[in-house]
Coordinates of C-alpha atoms in Angstrom, one line a residue:
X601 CA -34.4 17.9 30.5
X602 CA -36.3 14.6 30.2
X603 CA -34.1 11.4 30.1
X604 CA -36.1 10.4 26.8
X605 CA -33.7 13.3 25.0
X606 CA -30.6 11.0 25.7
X607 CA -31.9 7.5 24.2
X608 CA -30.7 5.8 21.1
X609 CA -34.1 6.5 18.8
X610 CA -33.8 9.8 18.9
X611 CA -30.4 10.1 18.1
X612 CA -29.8 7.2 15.4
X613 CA -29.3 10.3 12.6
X614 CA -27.1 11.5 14.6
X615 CA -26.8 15.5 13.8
X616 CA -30.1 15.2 12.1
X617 CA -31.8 13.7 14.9
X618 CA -29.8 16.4 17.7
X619 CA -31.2 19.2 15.7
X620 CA -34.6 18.0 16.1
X621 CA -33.7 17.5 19.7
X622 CA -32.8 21.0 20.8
X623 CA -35.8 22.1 19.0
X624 CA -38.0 19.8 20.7
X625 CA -36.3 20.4 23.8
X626 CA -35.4 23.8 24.0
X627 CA -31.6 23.9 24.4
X628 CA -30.9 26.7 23.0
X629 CA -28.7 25.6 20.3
X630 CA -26.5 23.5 22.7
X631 CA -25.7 19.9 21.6
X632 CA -26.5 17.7 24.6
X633 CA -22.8 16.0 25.8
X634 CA -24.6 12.6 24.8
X635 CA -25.4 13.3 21.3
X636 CA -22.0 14.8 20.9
X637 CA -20.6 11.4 22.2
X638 CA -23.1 9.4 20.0
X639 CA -22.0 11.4 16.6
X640 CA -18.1 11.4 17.5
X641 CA -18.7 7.1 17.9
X642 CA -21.0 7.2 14.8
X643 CA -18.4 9.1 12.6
X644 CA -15.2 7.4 14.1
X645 CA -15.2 4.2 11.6
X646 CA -15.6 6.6 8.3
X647 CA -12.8 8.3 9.6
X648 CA -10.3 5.7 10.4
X649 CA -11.3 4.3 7.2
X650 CA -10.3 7.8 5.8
X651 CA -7.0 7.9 7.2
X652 CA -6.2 4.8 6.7
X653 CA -7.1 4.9 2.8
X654 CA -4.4 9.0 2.9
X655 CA -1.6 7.2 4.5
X656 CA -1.6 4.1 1.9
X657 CA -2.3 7.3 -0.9
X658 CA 0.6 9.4 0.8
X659 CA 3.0 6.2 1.0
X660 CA 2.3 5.4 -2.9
X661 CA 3.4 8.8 -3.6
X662 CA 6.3 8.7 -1.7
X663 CA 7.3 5.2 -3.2
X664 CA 6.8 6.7 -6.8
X665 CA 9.0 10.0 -6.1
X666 CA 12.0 7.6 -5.2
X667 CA 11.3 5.3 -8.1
X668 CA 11.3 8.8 -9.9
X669 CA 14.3 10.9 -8.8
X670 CA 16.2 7.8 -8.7
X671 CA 15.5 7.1 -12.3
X672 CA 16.3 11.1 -12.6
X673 CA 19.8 10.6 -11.4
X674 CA 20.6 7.4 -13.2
X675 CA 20.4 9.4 -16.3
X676 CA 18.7 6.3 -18.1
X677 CA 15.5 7.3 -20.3
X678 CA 14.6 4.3 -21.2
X679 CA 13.9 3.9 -16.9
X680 CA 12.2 7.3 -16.2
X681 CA 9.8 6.9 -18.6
X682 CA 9.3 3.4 -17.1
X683 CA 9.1 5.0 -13.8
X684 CA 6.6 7.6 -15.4
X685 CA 3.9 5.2 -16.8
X686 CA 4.3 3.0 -13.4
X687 CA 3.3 6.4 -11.7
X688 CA 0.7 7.1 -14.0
X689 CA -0.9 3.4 -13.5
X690 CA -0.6 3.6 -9.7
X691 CA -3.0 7.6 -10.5
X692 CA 0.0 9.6 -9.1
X693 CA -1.0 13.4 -9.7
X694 CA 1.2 14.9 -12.8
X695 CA 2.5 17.7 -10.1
X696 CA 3.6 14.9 -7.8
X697 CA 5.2 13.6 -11.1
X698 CA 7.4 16.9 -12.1
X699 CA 8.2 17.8 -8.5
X700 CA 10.1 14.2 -8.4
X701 CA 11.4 14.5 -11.9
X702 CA 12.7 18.5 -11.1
X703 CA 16.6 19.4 -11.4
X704 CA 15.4 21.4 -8.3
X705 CA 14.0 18.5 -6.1
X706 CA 17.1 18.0 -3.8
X707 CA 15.2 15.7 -1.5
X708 CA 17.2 12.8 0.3
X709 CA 17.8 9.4 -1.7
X710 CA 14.9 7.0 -0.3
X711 CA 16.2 3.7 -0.1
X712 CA 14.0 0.5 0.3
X713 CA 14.2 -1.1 3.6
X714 CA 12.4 -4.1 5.4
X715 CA 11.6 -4.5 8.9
X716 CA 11.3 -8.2 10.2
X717 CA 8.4 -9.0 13.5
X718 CA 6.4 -11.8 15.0
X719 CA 3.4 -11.6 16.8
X720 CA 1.7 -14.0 19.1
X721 CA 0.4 -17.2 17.2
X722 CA 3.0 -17.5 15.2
X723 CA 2.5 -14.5 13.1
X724 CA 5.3 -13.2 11.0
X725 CA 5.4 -9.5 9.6
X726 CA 7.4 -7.8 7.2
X727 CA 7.7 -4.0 7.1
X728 CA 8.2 -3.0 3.2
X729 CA 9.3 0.8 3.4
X730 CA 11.0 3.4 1.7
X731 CA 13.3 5.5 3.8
X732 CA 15.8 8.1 4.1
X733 CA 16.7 7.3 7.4
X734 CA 16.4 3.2 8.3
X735 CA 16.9 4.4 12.2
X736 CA 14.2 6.7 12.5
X737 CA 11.8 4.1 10.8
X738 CA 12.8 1.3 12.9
X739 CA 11.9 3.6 16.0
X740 CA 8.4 4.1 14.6
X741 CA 7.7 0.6 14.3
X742 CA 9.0 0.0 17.8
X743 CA 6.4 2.8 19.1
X744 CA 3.8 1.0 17.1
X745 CA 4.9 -2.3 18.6
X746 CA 5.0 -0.8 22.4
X747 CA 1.9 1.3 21.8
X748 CA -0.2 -2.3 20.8
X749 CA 1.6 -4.2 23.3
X750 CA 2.0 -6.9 20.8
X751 CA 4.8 -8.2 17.9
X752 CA 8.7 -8.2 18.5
X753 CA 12.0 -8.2 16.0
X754 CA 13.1 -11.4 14.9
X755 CA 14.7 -12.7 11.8
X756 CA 11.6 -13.1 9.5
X757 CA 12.4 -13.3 5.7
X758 CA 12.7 -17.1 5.8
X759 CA 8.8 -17.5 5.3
X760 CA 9.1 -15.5 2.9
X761 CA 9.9 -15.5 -0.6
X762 CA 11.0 -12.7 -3.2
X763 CA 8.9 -11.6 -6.1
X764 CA 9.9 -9.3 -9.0
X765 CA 7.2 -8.4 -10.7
X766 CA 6.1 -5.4 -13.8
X767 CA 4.1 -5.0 -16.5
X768 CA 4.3 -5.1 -20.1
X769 CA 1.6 -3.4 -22.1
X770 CA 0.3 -5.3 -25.0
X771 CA 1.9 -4.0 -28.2
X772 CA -0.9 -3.1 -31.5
X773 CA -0.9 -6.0 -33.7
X774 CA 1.2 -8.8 -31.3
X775 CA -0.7 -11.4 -30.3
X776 CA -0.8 -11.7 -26.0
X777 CA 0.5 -15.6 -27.1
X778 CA 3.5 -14.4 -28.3
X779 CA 4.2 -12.0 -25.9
X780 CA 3.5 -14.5 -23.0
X781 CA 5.9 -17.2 -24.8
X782 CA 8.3 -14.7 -25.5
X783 CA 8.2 -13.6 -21.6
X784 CA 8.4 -17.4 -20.4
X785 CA 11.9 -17.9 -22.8
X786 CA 13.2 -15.1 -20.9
X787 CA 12.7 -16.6 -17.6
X788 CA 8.9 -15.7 -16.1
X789 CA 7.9 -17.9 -13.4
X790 CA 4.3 -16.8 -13.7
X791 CA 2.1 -14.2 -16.5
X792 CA -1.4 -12.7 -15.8
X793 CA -3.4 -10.5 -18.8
X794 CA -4.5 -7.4 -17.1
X795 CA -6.5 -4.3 -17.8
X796 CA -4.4 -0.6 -16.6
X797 CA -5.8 2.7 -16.6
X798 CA -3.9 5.3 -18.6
X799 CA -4.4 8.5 -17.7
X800 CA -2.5 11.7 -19.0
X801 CA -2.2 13.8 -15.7
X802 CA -2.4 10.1 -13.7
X803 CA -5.5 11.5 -12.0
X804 CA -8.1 9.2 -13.6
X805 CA -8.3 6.7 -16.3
X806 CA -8.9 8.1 -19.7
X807 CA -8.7 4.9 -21.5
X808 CA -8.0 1.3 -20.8
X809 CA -4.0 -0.6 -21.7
X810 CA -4.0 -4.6 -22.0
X811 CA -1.1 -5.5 -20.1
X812 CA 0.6 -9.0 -18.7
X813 CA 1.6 -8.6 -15.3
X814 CA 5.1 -10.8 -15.5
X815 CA 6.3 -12.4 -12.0
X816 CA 9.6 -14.1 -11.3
X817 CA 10.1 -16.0 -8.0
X818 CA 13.7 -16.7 -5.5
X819 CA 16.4 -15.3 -4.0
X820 CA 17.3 -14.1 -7.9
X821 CA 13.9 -12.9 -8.6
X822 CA 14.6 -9.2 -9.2
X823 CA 17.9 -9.7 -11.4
X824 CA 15.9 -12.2 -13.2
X825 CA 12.9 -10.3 -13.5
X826 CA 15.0 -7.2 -14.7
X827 CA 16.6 -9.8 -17.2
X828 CA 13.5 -10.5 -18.6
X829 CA 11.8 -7.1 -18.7
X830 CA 15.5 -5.9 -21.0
X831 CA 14.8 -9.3 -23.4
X832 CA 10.9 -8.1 -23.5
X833 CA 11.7 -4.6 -24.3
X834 CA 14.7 -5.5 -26.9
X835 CA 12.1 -8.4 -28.9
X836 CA 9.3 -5.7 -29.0
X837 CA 11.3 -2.5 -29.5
X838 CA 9.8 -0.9 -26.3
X839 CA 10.9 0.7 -23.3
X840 CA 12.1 -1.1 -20.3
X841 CA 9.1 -1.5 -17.5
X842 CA 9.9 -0.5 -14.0
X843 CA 10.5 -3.9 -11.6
X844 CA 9.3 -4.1 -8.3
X845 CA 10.4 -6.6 -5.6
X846 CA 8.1 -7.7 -2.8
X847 CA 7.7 -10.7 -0.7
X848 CA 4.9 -13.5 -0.3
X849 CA 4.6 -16.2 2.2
X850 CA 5.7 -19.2 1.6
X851 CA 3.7 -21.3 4.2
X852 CA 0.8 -19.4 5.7
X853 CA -0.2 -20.1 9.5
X854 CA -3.4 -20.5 11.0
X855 CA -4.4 -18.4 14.3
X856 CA -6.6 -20.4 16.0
X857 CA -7.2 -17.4 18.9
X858 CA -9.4 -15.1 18.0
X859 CA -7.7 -12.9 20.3
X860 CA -4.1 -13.3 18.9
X861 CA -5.5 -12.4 15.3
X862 CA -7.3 -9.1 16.4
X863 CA -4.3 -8.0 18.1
X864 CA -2.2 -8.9 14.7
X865 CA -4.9 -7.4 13.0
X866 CA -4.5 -4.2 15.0
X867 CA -0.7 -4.3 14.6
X868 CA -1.1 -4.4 11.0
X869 CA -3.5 -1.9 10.4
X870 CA -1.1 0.5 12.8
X871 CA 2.2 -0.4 11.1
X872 CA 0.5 0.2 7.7
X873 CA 0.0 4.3 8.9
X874 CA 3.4 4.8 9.3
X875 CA 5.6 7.5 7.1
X876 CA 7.3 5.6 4.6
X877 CA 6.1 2.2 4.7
X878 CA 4.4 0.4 1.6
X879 CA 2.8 -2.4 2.8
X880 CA 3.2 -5.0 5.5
X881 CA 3.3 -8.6 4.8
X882 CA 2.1 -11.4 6.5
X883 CA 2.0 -15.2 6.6
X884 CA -1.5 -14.8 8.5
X885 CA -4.1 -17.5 6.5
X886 CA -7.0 -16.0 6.6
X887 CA -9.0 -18.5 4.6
X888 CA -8.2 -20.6 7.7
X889 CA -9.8 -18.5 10.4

């Protein structure tokens, strides 16, 4: 076998290129150890990408089947069909939907937690996940952490502040003015206009909602946000929206070593893959960089 059948040219298809290889070559049908190599490293990025893009699917899922069966057992309506459209906006399949809503679903409770880190270069981290067992999730962060060699627990959530945030859709025949006005008397810190997909099984958008995406900020930002999505809901004779807490920086660092950033970078991009977490927050500003 000539050298020649191992160099790049030849093999920048990849499986294309290999089959014209053992053709040219003779091999009978085997794939040369090189251009097995070259096609694992070629397809390796499409397929981290691919997990990476199932785990954040698989953890939405998760986060909405709480939301769900805890709306379920709460016996509210006005909540569960709250919960419902938020699933529906986020494209959670309508079987994902009635498995959470089911009498039958005896799954455990899962119960939002948060995970506090640093890194090197001054990094901060918080782990947003939903759990049924706080232990076992703490464990897989601390594999992550060991396995990267980077990041430790530390007290955290001072960097940080809370956000409540949800969405009100825009009601046939109200102005967005009023509704925005009407939002800032009952307490919103801050009010974007939106477009949402609406879809009826939640698998793709069949038409397009106007929503404002309402935000309150502090220590008091969920009871206040809840507060105001009730006064909303009560003004315009809707149903309550579904509020969700999560946490933004309140000073961002620069990392000026390019080395520290990869490795939080890596640490992020791990953490986000594990069971049960929603996203990972970070102080990181990247703007700066």
């Amino acid at each position: 076998i000539e050298p020649s059948a191992c160099r790049m040219p030849l093999y920048q298809g990849v499986i294309g290129d290999a089959v014209l290889a053992r053709a040219r070559w003779g091999l009978g049908g085997t794939l040369l150890p090189c251009a097995r190599n070259l096609a694992r490293a070629h397809a390796a990025p499409e397929m981290k990408k691919r997990a990476a893009a199932d785990a954040a699917r698989r953890n939405t899922f998760q986060r909405h089947s709480a939301l769900l069966r805890a709306a379920r057992q709460s016996g509210d309506d006005s909540r569960m069909t709250s919960a419902v459209e938020a699933a529906r906006r986020d494209s959670v399949p309508r079987h994902v939907i009635d498995k959470a809503l089911s009498p039958d679903n005896d799954a455990p409770q899962l119960e939002h937690t948060v995970v506090e880190l640093a890194a090197r270069g001054g990094v901060l981290l918080l782990v947003s996940a939903r759990t049924a067992n706080r232990t076992a999730l703490v464990q897989d962060v601390r594999r992550v952490i060991n396995r990267h060699d980077t990041g430790s627990p530390t007290a955290a959530l001072w960097a940080f502040q809370k956000v409540a945030t949800f969405a009100f859709p825009v009601i046939d025949g109200v102005d967005t003015a009023d509704l925005e006005l009407a939002a800032i008397d009952h307490g919103a810190d801050d009010i974007a206009v939106d477009d949402a997909g609406a879809s009826g099984d939640g698998s793709s958008p069949s038409s397009l909602t106007t929503v404002i995406k309402v935000a309150c900020e502090g220590e008091d930002a969920d009871v206040r946000a809840t507060r105001a999505a009730s006064g909303l809901a009560k003004d315009f004779d809707c149903v309550v929206p579904l509020v969700e807490t999560t946490y933004e920086p309140a000073t961002r660092v620069v990392v000026d070593d390019e080395e520290d950033l990869h490795a939080a970078s890596r640490l992020i991009d791990a953490l986000t893959e594990v069971d049960g977490v929603d996203q990972v927050l970070t102080n990181i500003d990247y703007g700066g960089c």
